[in-house]
Amino acid sequence: GQLYGDVLYFATEALAGWTHSDPRPLYFWGYFVVLNGVWVLVPGLLLLDACHQLATAQRGHDRPRHKAH
């Protein structure tokens, strides 16, 4: 949900021609891109970690079991 909201936030601003953001480079890149980019980076990293954990768990579950005699 967070990533979806971020995409909408950035996309609507891009489609509006960046009219609602401060045109000065420090504010645009520092505040708008970098600080808002954290809200894309952190959930993205958490999503990648979750996918890795799920794949590891699935591989462990799919491994053939040996019967103990």
Coordinates of C-alpha atoms in Angstrom, one line a residue:
G1 CA 0.0 0.0 0.0
Q2 CA 2.8 2.4 0.8
L3 CA 4.5 1.8 -2.5
Y4 CA 1.3 2.3 -4.4
G5 CA 0.7 5.6 -2.6
D6 CA 4.2 6.8 -3.4
V7 CA 3.9 5.9 -7.1
L8 CA 0.6 7.9 -7.2
Y9 CA 2.2 10.8 -5.3
F10 CA 5.2 11.0 -7.7
A11 CA 3.2 10.2 -10.9
T12 CA 0.5 12.9 -10.2
E13 CA 3.2 15.5 -9.6
A14 CA 5.1 14.5 -12.7
L15 CA 1.9 14.6 -14.8
A16 CA 1.2 18.1 -13.4
G17 CA 4.6 19.2 -14.7
W18 CA 6.1 19.5 -11.2
T19 CA 4.1 22.6 -10.6
H20 CA 3.5 21.9 -6.9
S21 CA 7.1 21.4 -6.0
D22 CA 9.7 24.1 -5.2
P23 CA 11.8 24.6 -8.4
R24 CA 15.0 25.3 -6.6
P25 CA 17.4 22.4 -7.0
L26 CA 18.2 22.0 -3.3
Y27 CA 14.5 21.8 -2.3
F28 CA 13.5 19.7 -5.2
W29 CA 16.3 17.1 -5.0
G30 CA 16.8 17.3 -1.2
Y31 CA 13.3 17.4 0.1
F32 CA 11.0 16.2 -2.6
V33 CA 13.2 13.4 -4.1
V34 CA 15.5 12.3 -1.3
L35 CA 13.3 12.6 1.7
N36 CA 10.2 11.2 -0.1
G37 CA 12.4 8.6 -1.7
V38 CA 13.0 7.1 1.7
W39 CA 9.3 6.1 1.7
V40 CA 10.0 4.1 -1.5
L41 CA 13.3 2.7 -0.4
V42 CA 12.4 1.3 3.0
P43 CA 9.2 -0.5 2.0
G44 CA 11.0 -1.8 -1.2
L45 CA 13.8 -3.3 0.9
L46 CA 11.3 -4.8 3.3
L47 CA 9.4 -6.3 0.4
L48 CA 12.6 -7.8 -1.1
D49 CA 13.6 -9.2 2.3
A50 CA 10.1 -10.8 2.7
C51 CA 10.3 -12.4 -0.7
H52 CA 13.8 -13.8 0.1
Q53 CA 12.5 -15.2 3.4
L54 CA 9.4 -16.7 1.7
A55 CA 11.6 -18.3 -1.0
T56 CA 13.9 -19.8 1.6
A57 CA 11.0 -21.2 3.6
Q58 CA 9.5 -22.7 0.5
R59 CA 12.7 -24.3 -0.5
G60 CA 13.0 -25.9 3.0
H61 CA 9.4 -27.1 2.7
D62 CA 9.9 -28.6 -0.8
R63 CA 13.0 -30.5 0.2
P64 CA 12.3 -34.3 0.1
R65 CA 12.1 -35.8 3.6
H66 CA 14.0 -38.9 4.5
K67 CA 12.2 -41.5 6.6
A68 CA 14.0 -42.5 9.7
H69 CA 14.0 -46.3 10.1

